[in-house]
Coordinates of C-alpha atoms and ligand atoms in Angstrom, one line a residue:
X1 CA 14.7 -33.9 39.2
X2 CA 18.0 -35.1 41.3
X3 CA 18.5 -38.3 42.7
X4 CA 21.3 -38.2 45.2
X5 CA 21.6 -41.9 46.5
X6 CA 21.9 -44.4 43.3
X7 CA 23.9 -47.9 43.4
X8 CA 25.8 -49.8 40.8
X9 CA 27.3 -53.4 40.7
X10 CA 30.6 -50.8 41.9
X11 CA 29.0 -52.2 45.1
X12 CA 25.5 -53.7 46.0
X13 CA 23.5 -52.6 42.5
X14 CA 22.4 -54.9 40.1
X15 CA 23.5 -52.8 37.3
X16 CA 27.0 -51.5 35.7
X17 CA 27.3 -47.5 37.0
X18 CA 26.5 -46.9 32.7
X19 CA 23.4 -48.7 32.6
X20 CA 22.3 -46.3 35.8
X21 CA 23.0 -43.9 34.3
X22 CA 21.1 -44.8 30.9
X23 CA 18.5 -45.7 33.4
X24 CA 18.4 -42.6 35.4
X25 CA 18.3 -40.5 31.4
X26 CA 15.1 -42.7 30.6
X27 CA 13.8 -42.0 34.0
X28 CA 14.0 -38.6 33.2
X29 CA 16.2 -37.1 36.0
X30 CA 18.4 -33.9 35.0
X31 CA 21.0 -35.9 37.8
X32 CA 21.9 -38.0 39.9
X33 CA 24.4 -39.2 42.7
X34 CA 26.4 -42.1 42.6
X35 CA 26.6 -43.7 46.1
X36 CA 28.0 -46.9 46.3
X37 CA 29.3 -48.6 49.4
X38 CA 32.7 -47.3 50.4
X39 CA 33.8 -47.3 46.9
X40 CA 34.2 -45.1 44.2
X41 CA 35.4 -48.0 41.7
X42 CA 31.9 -46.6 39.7
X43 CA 33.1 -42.8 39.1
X44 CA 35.2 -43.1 36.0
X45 CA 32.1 -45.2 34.1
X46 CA 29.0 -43.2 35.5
X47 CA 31.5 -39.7 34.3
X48 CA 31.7 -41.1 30.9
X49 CA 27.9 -42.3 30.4
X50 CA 26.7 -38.9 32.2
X51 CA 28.6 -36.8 29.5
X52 CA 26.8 -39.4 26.8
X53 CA 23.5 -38.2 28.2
X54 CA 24.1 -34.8 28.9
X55 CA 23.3 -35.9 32.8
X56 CA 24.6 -33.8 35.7
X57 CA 26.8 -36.3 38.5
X58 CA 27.7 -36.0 41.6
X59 CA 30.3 -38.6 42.2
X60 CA 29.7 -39.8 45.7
X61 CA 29.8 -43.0 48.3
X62 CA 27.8 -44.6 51.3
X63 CA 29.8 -45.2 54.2
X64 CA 28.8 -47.6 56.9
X65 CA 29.5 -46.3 60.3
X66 CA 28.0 -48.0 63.6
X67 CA 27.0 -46.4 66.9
X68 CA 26.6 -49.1 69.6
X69 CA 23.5 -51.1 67.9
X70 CA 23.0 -48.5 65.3
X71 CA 24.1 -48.8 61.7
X72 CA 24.8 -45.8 60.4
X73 CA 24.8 -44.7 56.6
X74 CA 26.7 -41.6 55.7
X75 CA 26.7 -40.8 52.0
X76 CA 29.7 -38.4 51.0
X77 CA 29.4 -36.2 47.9
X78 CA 32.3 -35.1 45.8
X79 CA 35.2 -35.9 48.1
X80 CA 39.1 -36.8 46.8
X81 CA 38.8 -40.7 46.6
X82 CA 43.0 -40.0 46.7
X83 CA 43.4 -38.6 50.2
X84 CA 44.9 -41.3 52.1
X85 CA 42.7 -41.0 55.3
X86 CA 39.4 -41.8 53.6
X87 CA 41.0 -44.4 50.7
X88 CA 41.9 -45.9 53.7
X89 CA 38.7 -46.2 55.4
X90 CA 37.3 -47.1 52.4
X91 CA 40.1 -50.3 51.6
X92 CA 39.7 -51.3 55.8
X93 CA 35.8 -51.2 55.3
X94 CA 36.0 -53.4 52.1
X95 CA 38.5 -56.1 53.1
X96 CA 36.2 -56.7 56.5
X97 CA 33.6 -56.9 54.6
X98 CA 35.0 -60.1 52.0
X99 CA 35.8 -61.3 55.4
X100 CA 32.3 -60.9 57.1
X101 CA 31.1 -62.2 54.0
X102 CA 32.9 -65.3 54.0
X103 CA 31.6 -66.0 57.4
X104 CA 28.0 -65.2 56.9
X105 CA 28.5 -67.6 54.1
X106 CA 30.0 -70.8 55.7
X107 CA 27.3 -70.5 58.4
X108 CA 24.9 -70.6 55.5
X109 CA 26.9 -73.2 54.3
X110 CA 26.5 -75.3 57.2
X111 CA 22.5 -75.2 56.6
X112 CA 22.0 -74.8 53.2
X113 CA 23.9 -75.6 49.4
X114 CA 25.5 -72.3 48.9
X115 CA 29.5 -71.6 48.6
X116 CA 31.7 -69.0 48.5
X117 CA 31.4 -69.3 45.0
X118 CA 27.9 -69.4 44.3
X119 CA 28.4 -65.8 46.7
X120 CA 31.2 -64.4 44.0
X121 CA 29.6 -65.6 41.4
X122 CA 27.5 -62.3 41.6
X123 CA 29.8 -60.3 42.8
X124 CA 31.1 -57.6 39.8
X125 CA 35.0 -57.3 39.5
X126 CA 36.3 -55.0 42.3
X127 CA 32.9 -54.5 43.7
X128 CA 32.3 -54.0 47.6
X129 CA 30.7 -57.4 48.8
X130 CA 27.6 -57.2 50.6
X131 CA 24.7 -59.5 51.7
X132 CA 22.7 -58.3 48.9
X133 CA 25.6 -60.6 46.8
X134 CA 24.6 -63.5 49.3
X135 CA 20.9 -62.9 48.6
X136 CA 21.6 -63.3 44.9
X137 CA 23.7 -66.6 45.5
X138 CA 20.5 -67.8 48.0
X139 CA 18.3 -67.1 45.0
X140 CA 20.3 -68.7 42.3
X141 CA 20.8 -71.8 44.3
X142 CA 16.8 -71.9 44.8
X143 CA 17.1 -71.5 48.3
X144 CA 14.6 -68.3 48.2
X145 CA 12.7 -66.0 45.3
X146 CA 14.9 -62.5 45.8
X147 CA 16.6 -60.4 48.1
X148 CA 13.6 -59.3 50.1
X149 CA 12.6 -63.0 50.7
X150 CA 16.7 -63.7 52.0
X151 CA 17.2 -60.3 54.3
X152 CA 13.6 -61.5 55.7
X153 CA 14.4 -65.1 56.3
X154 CA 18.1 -65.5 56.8
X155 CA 20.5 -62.4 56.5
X156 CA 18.8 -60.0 59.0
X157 CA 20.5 -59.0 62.0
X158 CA 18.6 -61.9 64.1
X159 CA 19.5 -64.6 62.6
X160 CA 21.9 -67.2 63.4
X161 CA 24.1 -67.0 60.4
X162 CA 24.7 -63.0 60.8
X163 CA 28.5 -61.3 61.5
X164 CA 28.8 -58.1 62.3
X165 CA 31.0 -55.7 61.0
X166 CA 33.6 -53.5 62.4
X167 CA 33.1 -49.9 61.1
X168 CA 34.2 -46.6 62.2
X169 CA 31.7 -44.2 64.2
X170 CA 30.1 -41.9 62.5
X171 CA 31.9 -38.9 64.6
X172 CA 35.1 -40.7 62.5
X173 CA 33.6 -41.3 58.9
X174 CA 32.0 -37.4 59.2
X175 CA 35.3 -36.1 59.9
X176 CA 37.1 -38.3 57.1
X177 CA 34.5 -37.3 54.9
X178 CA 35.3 -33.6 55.3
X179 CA 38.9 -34.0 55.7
X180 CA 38.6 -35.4 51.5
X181 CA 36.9 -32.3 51.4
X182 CA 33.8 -34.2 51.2
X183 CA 30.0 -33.3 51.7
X184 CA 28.2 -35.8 54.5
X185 CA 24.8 -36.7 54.5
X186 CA 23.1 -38.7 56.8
X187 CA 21.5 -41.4 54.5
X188 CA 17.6 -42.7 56.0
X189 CA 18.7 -41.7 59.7
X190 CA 14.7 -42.8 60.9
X191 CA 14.5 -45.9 59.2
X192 CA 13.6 -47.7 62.1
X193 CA 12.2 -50.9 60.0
X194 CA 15.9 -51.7 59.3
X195 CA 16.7 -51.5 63.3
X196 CA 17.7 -48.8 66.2
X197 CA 18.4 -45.5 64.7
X198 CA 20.1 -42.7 66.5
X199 CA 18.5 -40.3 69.3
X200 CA 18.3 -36.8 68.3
X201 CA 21.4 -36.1 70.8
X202 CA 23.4 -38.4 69.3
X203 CA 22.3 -36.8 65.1
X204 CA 23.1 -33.5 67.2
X205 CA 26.8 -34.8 68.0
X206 CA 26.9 -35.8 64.3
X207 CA 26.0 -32.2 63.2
X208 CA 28.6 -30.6 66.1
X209 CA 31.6 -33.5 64.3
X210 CA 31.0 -32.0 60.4
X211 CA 27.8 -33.5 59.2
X212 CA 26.4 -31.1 56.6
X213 CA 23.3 -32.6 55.4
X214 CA 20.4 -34.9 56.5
X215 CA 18.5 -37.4 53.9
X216 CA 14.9 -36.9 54.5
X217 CA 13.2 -38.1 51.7
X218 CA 13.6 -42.0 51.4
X219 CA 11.3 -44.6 51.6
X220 CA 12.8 -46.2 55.2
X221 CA 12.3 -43.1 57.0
X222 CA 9.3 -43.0 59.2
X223 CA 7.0 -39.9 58.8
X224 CA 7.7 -39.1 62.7
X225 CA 11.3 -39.0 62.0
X226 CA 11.0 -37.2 58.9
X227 CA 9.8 -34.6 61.1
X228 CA 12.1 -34.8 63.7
X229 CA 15.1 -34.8 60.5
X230 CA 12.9 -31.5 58.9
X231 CA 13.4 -29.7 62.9
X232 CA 17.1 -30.9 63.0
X233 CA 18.2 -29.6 59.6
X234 CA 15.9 -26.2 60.5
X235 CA 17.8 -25.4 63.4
X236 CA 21.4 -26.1 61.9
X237 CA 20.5 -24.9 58.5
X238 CA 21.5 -28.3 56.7
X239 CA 21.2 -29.7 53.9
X240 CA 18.1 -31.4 52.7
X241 CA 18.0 -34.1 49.9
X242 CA 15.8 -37.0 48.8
X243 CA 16.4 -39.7 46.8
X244 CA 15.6 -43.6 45.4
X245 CA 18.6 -45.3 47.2
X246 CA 18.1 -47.4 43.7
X247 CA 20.0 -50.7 44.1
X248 CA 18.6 -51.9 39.8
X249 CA 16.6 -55.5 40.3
X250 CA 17.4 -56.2 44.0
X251 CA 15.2 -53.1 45.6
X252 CA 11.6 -52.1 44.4
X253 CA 13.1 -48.6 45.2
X254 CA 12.2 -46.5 41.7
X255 CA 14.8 -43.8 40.4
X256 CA 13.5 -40.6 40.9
X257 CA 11.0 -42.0 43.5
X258 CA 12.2 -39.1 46.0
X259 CA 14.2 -36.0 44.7
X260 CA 16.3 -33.1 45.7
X261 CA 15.6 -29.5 44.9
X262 CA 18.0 -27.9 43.0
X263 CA 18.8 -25.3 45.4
X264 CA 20.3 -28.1 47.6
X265 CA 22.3 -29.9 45.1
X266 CA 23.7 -26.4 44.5
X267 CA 24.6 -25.7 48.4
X268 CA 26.2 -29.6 47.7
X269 CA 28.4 -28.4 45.0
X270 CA 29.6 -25.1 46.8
X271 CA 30.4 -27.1 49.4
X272 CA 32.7 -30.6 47.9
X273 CA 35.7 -29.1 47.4
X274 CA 37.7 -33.1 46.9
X275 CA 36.1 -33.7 43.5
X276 CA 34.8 -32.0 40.0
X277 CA 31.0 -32.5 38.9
X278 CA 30.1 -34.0 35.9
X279 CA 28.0 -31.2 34.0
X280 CA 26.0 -28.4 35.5
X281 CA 22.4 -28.4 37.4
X282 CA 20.3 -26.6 35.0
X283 CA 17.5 -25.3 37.1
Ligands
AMP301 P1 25.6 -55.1 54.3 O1 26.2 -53.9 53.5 O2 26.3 -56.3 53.9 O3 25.4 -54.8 55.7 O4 24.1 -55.2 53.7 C1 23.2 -54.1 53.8 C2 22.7 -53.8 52.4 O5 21.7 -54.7 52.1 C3 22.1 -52.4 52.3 O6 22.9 -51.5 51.7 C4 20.8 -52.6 51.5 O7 21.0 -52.0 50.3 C5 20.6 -54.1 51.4 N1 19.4 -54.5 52.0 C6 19.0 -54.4 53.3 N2 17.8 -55.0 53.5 C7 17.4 -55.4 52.3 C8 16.2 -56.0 51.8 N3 15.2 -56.3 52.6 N4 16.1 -56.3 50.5 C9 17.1 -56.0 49.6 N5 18.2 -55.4 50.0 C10 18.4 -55.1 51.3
FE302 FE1 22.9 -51.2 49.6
FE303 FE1 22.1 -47.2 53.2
ZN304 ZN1 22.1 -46.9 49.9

């Protein structure tokens, strides 16, 4: 039982990394990732609490690339969070995101009672912003019952109060990724409810720029493209997880509601060479 794409208040979570962790213990995984959005502000508390629990982690991130229209999620295992190129990436992707964030705010601001502070109000010390933060600050001002409800209504793509971002593509994040000595992963490449997701020429390009792994087992991905992923990863011999992408209260996403075989978290650890794992996977 390992799930490999787990959030904390390091980034869009509702919960502190040790409460995940707690939580992940109950749930009764033998591990888990931590993925947060180009952060690892979470590794130092999720280490300590995995050691309380006797929990394997892999300390890990989400990074937000975009391809034209597409957003694209790549979740890095066990990179150096030191080497410059992808602490970097990481700092550039943060800072435009407070900015974005800021935006999407005083256009909701224009429409609705909500402030910047009502937004950072929810937002944990140090944590990479996100419109899940927004969504909390639309629901404490009454403006909507919970995330789901504000993504739905107001913070999709469509609406009139949405910014995009400027992120690197994914040909760039995949090679920063590895350069930290990382492990990338495509994170729900076929979840085509969230938008446009990549043609198999373009995940073929991905595969040809360093991408190690493909995430087939999430919620978001359509069965199609699950197929399509399981044909992909066959004829590059990748790497295949599953996992929750558990974000605490703000997602109905379960821990442990997908899971990774062991034999694929092992082919993960062989391969991160930029950071230590916390315990062993005991098969
Ligand atoms: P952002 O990083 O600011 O672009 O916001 C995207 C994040 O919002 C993703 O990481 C998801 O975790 C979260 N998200 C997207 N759609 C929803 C939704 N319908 N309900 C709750 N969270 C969502
Ligand atoms: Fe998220
Ligand atoms: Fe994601
Ligand atoms: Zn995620």
């Amino acid at each position: 039982m390992f799930d490999l794409h787990v959030h904390s208040d390091a980034s869009d979570g509702t919960e502190p990394p040790a409460q995940v962790v707690a939580a992940a213990a109950a749930a009764g995984l033998k591990g888990l990732a931590l993925t947060d959005h180009d952060t690892t502000a979470g590794w130092q508390e999720a280490s300590a609490a995995a050691r309380e629990h006797g929990l394997m982690l892999i300390p890990g991130a989400e990074v937000t690339a975009q391809m034209g229209p597409v957003s694209v999620h790549i979740l890095s295992y066990l990179h150096d969070p030191g080497c410059p190129g992808l602490s970097e990436m990481f700092r550039t992707a943060r800072s435009g995101r407070l900015e974005r964030a800021r935006q999407i705010a005083a256009n909701l601001g224009e429409d609705f009672d909500l402030s910047w502070a009502d937004v950072l109000a929810h937002v944990a010390p140090e944590a990479t912003v996100g419109r899940p933060h927004i969504a909390d600050a639309l629901v404490s001002v009454g403006v909507v019952a919970d995330r789901t409800e504000a993504f739905a209504r107001l913070l999709h793509k469509g609406t009139k109060y949405y910014v995009p971002q400027q992120s690197p593509t994914p040909a760039e994040a995949v090679a920063q990724i590895r350069d930290a000595g990382g492990v990338p992963v495509i994170a729900h490449a076929m979840a085509s409810a969230r938008g446009a997701t990549l043609s198999t020429d373009q995940l073929e390009a991905m595969v040809e720029a360093g991408m190690l792994g493909v995430e087939i087992h999430h919620r978001d991905n359509t069965e199609t493209g699950k197929r399509l992923l399981a044909e992909l990863a066959h004829r590059h011999g990748l790497i295949v997880t599953g996992s929750s992408d558990y974000h605490g209260t703000g997602k109905p996403n379960r821990l442990g509601e997908n899971t990774t075989a062991p034999q694929m978290v092992e082919r993960i650890i062989e391969a991160g060479t930029g950071a230590q794992v916390i315990g062993e996977v005991s098969l």
